[in-house]
């Protein structure tokens, strides 16, 4: 943990001090910190280090749970439930409809049985809603996305704020 604080966590610490909205956790193993779980569902990493020691109260999102590190070693549904209980707010499942369905079913079952508490779900819901409100996002269907328009806006930002 001393090594992480002195090197690997420095960019995260700076981002948190600059009010970053979200942090993605990777599937990396830190066996001296959590000998059982990868960071993406480690209560020690997400809750103890990121949320408590680093004072991060924004949205925590996992890396894609369909990556080999997870699907080759864990049940994806159980991993998603563990990740939420560890403090993740959004669980990414980017490939394979069957895997997406398995994760949704596992989370629903865990919520129904109390394996994920209502309070834990509420914490994530409020964080995500707060972020959506900040950026005026809605669930309305978008007819199409125009990458060129988005890229033009990004270029304007780079010209306005060259240090980005």
PDB file of C-alpha atoms in Angstrom:
ATOM      1  CA  UNK A   1       0.000   0.000   0.000  1.00  0.00           C
ATOM      2  CA  UNK A   2       2.932   2.343   0.669  1.00  0.00           C
ATOM      3  CA  UNK A   3       4.208   1.720  -2.873  1.00  0.00           C
ATOM      4  CA  UNK A   4       0.738   2.321  -4.363  1.00  0.00           C
ATOM      5  CA  UNK A   5       0.315   5.578  -2.431  1.00  0.00           C
ATOM      6  CA  UNK A   6       3.773   6.757  -3.462  1.00  0.00           C
ATOM      7  CA  UNK A   7       3.418   5.986  -7.158  1.00  0.00           C
ATOM      8  CA  UNK A   8       0.439   4.248  -8.779  1.00  0.00           C
ATOM      9  CA  UNK A   9      -2.254   6.133  -6.845  1.00  0.00           C
ATOM     10  CA  UNK A  10      -0.732   9.594  -7.394  1.00  0.00           C
ATOM     11  CA  UNK A  11      -2.708  10.307 -10.604  1.00  0.00           C
ATOM     12  CA  UNK A  12      -5.904   9.132  -8.898  1.00  0.00           C
ATOM     13  CA  UNK A  13      -5.190  11.318  -5.895  1.00  0.00           C
ATOM     14  CA  UNK A  14      -4.622  14.345  -8.136  1.00  0.00           C
ATOM     15  CA  UNK A  15      -7.796  13.596 -10.086  1.00  0.00           C
ATOM     16  CA  UNK A  16      -9.818  13.310  -6.869  1.00  0.00           C
ATOM     17  CA  UNK A  17      -8.395  16.620  -5.607  1.00  0.00           C
ATOM     18  CA  UNK A  18      -9.528  18.132  -8.918  1.00  0.00           C
ATOM     19  CA  UNK A  19     -13.073  16.801  -8.435  1.00  0.00           C
ATOM     20  CA  UNK A  20     -13.057  13.965 -10.947  1.00  0.00           C
ATOM     21  CA  UNK A  21     -16.562  12.582 -11.442  1.00  0.00           C
ATOM     22  CA  UNK A  22     -15.768   8.893 -11.871  1.00  0.00           C
ATOM     23  CA  UNK A  23     -12.995   6.370 -11.381  1.00  0.00           C
ATOM     24  CA  UNK A  24     -12.652   3.052 -13.177  1.00  0.00           C
ATOM     25  CA  UNK A  25     -11.295   0.116 -11.203  1.00  0.00           C
ATOM     26  CA  UNK A  26      -9.283  -2.529 -13.015  1.00  0.00           C
ATOM     27  CA  UNK A  27      -9.186  -6.280 -12.539  1.00  0.00           C
ATOM     28  CA  UNK A  28      -5.637  -6.100 -11.181  1.00  0.00           C
ATOM     29  CA  UNK A  29      -4.656  -8.263  -8.232  1.00  0.00           C
ATOM     30  CA  UNK A  30      -2.932  -6.803  -5.187  1.00  0.00           C
ATOM     31  CA  UNK A  31      -2.426  -9.968  -3.110  1.00  0.00           C
ATOM     32  CA  UNK A  32      -0.636  -8.140  -0.286  1.00  0.00           C
ATOM     33  CA  UNK A  33      -3.647  -5.825   0.096  1.00  0.00           C
ATOM     34  CA  UNK A  34      -6.491  -8.217  -0.770  1.00  0.00           C
ATOM     35  CA  UNK A  35      -5.378 -11.834  -1.200  1.00  0.00           C
ATOM     36  CA  UNK A  36      -8.811 -12.953  -2.441  1.00  0.00           C
ATOM     37  CA  UNK A  37     -10.288 -10.346  -4.805  1.00  0.00           C
ATOM     38  CA  UNK A  38      -9.121  -8.337  -7.796  1.00  0.00           C
ATOM     39  CA  UNK A  39      -9.445  -4.567  -7.338  1.00  0.00           C
ATOM     40  CA  UNK A  40     -12.706  -4.509  -9.306  1.00  0.00           C
ATOM     41  CA  UNK A  41     -14.502  -6.296  -6.478  1.00  0.00           C
ATOM     42  CA  UNK A  42     -12.233  -5.710  -3.532  1.00  0.00           C
ATOM     43  CA  UNK A  43     -13.860  -3.957  -0.553  1.00  0.00           C
ATOM     44  CA  UNK A  44     -10.355  -3.130   0.647  1.00  0.00           C
ATOM     45  CA  UNK A  45      -9.443  -1.333  -2.584  1.00  0.00           C
ATOM     46  CA  UNK A  46     -12.790   0.293  -3.404  1.00  0.00           C
ATOM     47  CA  UNK A  47     -14.226   1.100   0.020  1.00  0.00           C
ATOM     48  CA  UNK A  48     -11.212   1.308   2.315  1.00  0.00           C
ATOM     49  CA  UNK A  49      -8.625   2.844  -0.018  1.00  0.00           C
ATOM     50  CA  UNK A  50     -10.568   4.712  -2.706  1.00  0.00           C
ATOM     51  CA  UNK A  51     -13.648   5.846  -0.807  1.00  0.00           C
ATOM     52  CA  UNK A  52     -12.339   6.246   2.757  1.00  0.00           C
ATOM     53  CA  UNK A  53      -8.599   6.944   2.599  1.00  0.00           C
ATOM     54  CA  UNK A  54      -8.711   8.911  -0.660  1.00  0.00           C
ATOM     55  CA  UNK A  55     -12.103  10.515   0.153  1.00  0.00           C
ATOM     56  CA  UNK A  56     -13.651   9.723  -3.221  1.00  0.00           C
ATOM     57  CA  UNK A  57     -17.431   9.933  -3.283  1.00  0.00           C
ATOM     58  CA  UNK A  58     -17.955   9.954  -7.039  1.00  0.00           C
ATOM     59  CA  UNK A  59     -19.039   7.149  -9.323  1.00  0.00           C
ATOM     60  CA  UNK A  60     -16.942   3.986  -9.319  1.00  0.00           C
ATOM     61  CA  UNK A  61     -17.191   1.944 -12.500  1.00  0.00           C
ATOM     62  CA  UNK A  62     -15.617  -1.422 -13.175  1.00  0.00           C
ATOM     63  CA  UNK A  63     -13.589  -2.338 -16.171  1.00  0.00           C
ATOM     64  CA  UNK A  64     -15.408  -4.691 -18.543  1.00  0.00           C
ATOM     65  CA  UNK A  65     -16.429  -7.787 -16.580  1.00  0.00           C
ATOM     66  CA  UNK A  66     -16.311  -9.900 -19.763  1.00  0.00           C
ATOM     67  CA  UNK A  67     -12.519  -9.660 -19.825  1.00  0.00           C
ATOM     68  CA  UNK A  68     -10.614 -12.901 -19.424  1.00  0.00           C
ATOM     69  CA  UNK A  69      -9.371 -12.021 -15.942  1.00  0.00           C
ATOM     70  CA  UNK A  70     -12.959 -12.288 -14.738  1.00  0.00           C
ATOM     71  CA  UNK A  71     -14.780 -14.770 -16.970  1.00  0.00           C
ATOM     72  CA  UNK A  72     -11.900 -17.262 -16.901  1.00  0.00           C
ATOM     73  CA  UNK A  73     -11.686 -17.229 -13.110  1.00  0.00           C
ATOM     74  CA  UNK A  74     -15.066 -16.211 -11.659  1.00  0.00           C
ATOM     75  CA  UNK A  75     -18.781 -16.521 -12.212  1.00  0.00           C
ATOM     76  CA  UNK A  76     -19.616 -13.187 -13.846  1.00  0.00           C
ATOM     77  CA  UNK A  77     -22.867 -12.751 -11.918  1.00  0.00           C
ATOM     78  CA  UNK A  78     -21.216 -13.403  -8.567  1.00  0.00           C
ATOM     79  CA  UNK A  79     -18.361 -11.067  -9.516  1.00  0.00           C
ATOM     80  CA  UNK A  80     -20.848  -8.290 -10.339  1.00  0.00           C
ATOM     81  CA  UNK A  81     -22.631  -8.707  -7.007  1.00  0.00           C
ATOM     82  CA  UNK A  82     -19.313  -8.700  -5.139  1.00  0.00           C
ATOM     83  CA  UNK A  83     -18.284  -5.565  -7.027  1.00  0.00           C
ATOM     84  CA  UNK A  84     -21.436  -3.699  -6.042  1.00  0.00           C
ATOM     85  CA  UNK A  85     -21.057  -4.776  -2.419  1.00  0.00           C
ATOM     86  CA  UNK A  86     -17.433  -3.629  -2.541  1.00  0.00           C
ATOM     87  CA  UNK A  87     -18.573  -0.132  -3.548  1.00  0.00           C
ATOM     88  CA  UNK A  88     -18.834  -0.076  -7.333  1.00  0.00           C
ATOM     89  CA  UNK A  89     -21.721   1.928  -8.732  1.00  0.00           C
ATOM     90  CA  UNK A  90     -21.656   0.764 -12.346  1.00  0.00           C
ATOM     91  CA  UNK A  91     -20.662  -2.710 -13.510  1.00  0.00           C
ATOM     92  CA  UNK A  92     -19.596  -2.806 -17.156  1.00  0.00           C
ATOM     93  CA  UNK A  93     -20.603  -5.820 -19.220  1.00  0.00           C
ATOM     94  CA  UNK A  94     -19.672  -4.882 -22.764  1.00  0.00           C
ATOM     95  CA  UNK A  95     -19.928  -8.130 -24.706  1.00  0.00           C
ATOM     96  CA  UNK A  96     -22.279 -11.064 -25.022  1.00  0.00           C
ATOM     97  CA  UNK A  97     -25.983 -10.672 -24.338  1.00  0.00           C
ATOM     98  CA  UNK A  98     -26.051 -13.884 -22.284  1.00  0.00           C
ATOM     99  CA  UNK A  99     -23.404 -12.483 -19.930  1.00  0.00           C
ATOM    100  CA  UNK A 100     -25.311  -9.202 -19.631  1.00  0.00           C
ATOM    101  CA  UNK A 101     -28.465 -11.143 -18.802  1.00  0.00           C
ATOM    102  CA  UNK A 102     -26.616 -13.292 -16.231  1.00  0.00           C
ATOM    103  CA  UNK A 103     -25.299 -10.190 -14.480  1.00  0.00           C
ATOM    104  CA  UNK A 104     -28.703  -8.495 -14.407  1.00  0.00           C
ATOM    105  CA  UNK A 105     -30.322 -11.646 -13.009  1.00  0.00           C
ATOM    106  CA  UNK A 106     -27.608 -12.073 -10.376  1.00  0.00           C
ATOM    107  CA  UNK A 107     -27.955  -8.440  -9.253  1.00  0.00           C
ATOM    108  CA  UNK A 108     -31.762  -8.671  -9.158  1.00  0.00           C
ATOM    109  CA  UNK A 109     -31.641 -11.868  -7.117  1.00  0.00           C
ATOM    110  CA  UNK A 110     -29.071 -10.373  -4.737  1.00  0.00           C
ATOM    111  CA  UNK A 111     -31.263  -7.292  -4.263  1.00  0.00           C
ATOM    112  CA  UNK A 112     -34.350  -9.433  -3.642  1.00  0.00           C
ATOM    113  CA  UNK A 113     -32.613 -11.655  -1.088  1.00  0.00           C
ATOM    114  CA  UNK A 114     -30.794  -8.821   0.647  1.00  0.00           C
ATOM    115  CA  UNK A 115     -27.358  -9.998  -0.498  1.00  0.00           C
ATOM    116  CA  UNK A 116     -27.090  -6.432  -1.801  1.00  0.00           C
ATOM    117  CA  UNK A 117     -28.755  -4.073   0.659  1.00  0.00           C
ATOM    118  CA  UNK A 118     -31.265  -1.431  -0.387  1.00  0.00           C
ATOM    119  CA  UNK A 119     -28.972   1.153   1.209  1.00  0.00           C
ATOM    120  CA  UNK A 120     -26.056   0.017  -0.963  1.00  0.00           C
ATOM    121  CA  UNK A 121     -28.226   0.259  -4.093  1.00  0.00           C
ATOM    122  CA  UNK A 122     -29.457   3.712  -3.047  1.00  0.00           C
ATOM    123  CA  UNK A 123     -25.880   4.956  -2.637  1.00  0.00           C
ATOM    124  CA  UNK A 124     -25.117   4.041  -6.239  1.00  0.00           C
ATOM    125  CA  UNK A 125     -28.408   5.357  -7.585  1.00  0.00           C
ATOM    126  CA  UNK A 126     -27.847   8.747  -5.927  1.00  0.00           C
ATOM    127  CA  UNK A 127     -24.276   8.989  -7.203  1.00  0.00           C
ATOM    128  CA  UNK A 128     -25.318   8.194 -10.771  1.00  0.00           C
ATOM    129  CA  UNK A 129     -28.341  10.527 -10.644  1.00  0.00           C
ATOM    130  CA  UNK A 130     -26.168  13.334  -9.256  1.00  0.00           C
ATOM    131  CA  UNK A 131     -23.710  12.853 -12.130  1.00  0.00           C
ATOM    132  CA  UNK A 132     -26.499  12.758 -14.717  1.00  0.00           C
ATOM    133  CA  UNK A 133     -27.955  15.952 -13.249  1.00  0.00           C
ATOM    134  CA  UNK A 134     -24.564  17.687 -13.329  1.00  0.00           C
ATOM    135  CA  UNK A 135     -24.251  17.041 -17.059  1.00  0.00           C
ATOM    136  CA  UNK A 136     -27.962  17.401 -17.820  1.00  0.00           C
ATOM    137  CA  UNK A 137     -28.209  13.814 -19.074  1.00  0.00           C
ATOM    138  CA  UNK A 138     -31.469  12.001 -19.573  1.00  0.00           C
ATOM    139  CA  UNK A 139     -32.659   8.583 -20.654  1.00  0.00           C
ATOM    140  CA  UNK A 140     -34.230   9.920 -23.828  1.00  0.00           C
ATOM    141  CA  UNK A 141     -33.388   8.058 -27.000  1.00  0.00           C
ATOM    142  CA  UNK A 142     -30.909   9.839 -29.219  1.00  0.00           C
ATOM    143  CA  UNK A 143     -31.691   9.410 -32.922  1.00  0.00           C
ATOM    144  CA  UNK A 144     -28.039   9.385 -33.929  1.00  0.00           C
ATOM    145  CA  UNK A 145     -24.597  10.370 -32.762  1.00  0.00           C
ATOM    146  CA  UNK A 146     -22.426  12.704 -34.801  1.00  0.00           C
ATOM    147  CA  UNK A 147     -18.770  12.121 -33.860  1.00  0.00           C
ATOM    148  CA  UNK A 148     -17.612  15.049 -36.011  1.00  0.00           C
ATOM    149  CA  UNK A 149     -19.714  17.470 -33.964  1.00  0.00           C
ATOM    150  CA  UNK A 150     -18.372  16.029 -30.713  1.00  0.00           C
ATOM    151  CA  UNK A 151     -14.803  16.210 -32.002  1.00  0.00           C
ATOM    152  CA  UNK A 152     -15.268  19.880 -32.964  1.00  0.00           C
ATOM    153  CA  UNK A 153     -16.419  20.664 -29.404  1.00  0.00           C
ATOM    154  CA  UNK A 154     -13.406  18.817 -27.996  1.00  0.00           C
ATOM    155  CA  UNK A 155     -11.046  20.750 -30.283  1.00  0.00           C
ATOM    156  CA  UNK A 156     -12.571  24.038 -29.092  1.00  0.00           C
ATOM    157  CA  UNK A 157     -11.970  22.964 -25.492  1.00  0.00           C
ATOM    158  CA  UNK A 158      -8.347  22.082 -26.263  1.00  0.00           C
ATOM    159  CA  UNK A 159      -7.796  25.476 -27.860  1.00  0.00           C
ATOM    160  CA  UNK A 160      -9.506  27.230 -24.940  1.00  0.00           C
ATOM    161  CA  UNK A 161      -7.721  25.153 -22.277  1.00  0.00           C
ATOM    162  CA  UNK A 162      -4.383  24.075 -23.815  1.00  0.00           C
ATOM    163  CA  UNK A 163      -3.191  22.538 -20.530  1.00  0.00           C
ATOM    164  CA  UNK A 164      -5.803  19.777 -20.898  1.00  0.00           C
TER     165      UNK A 164
END
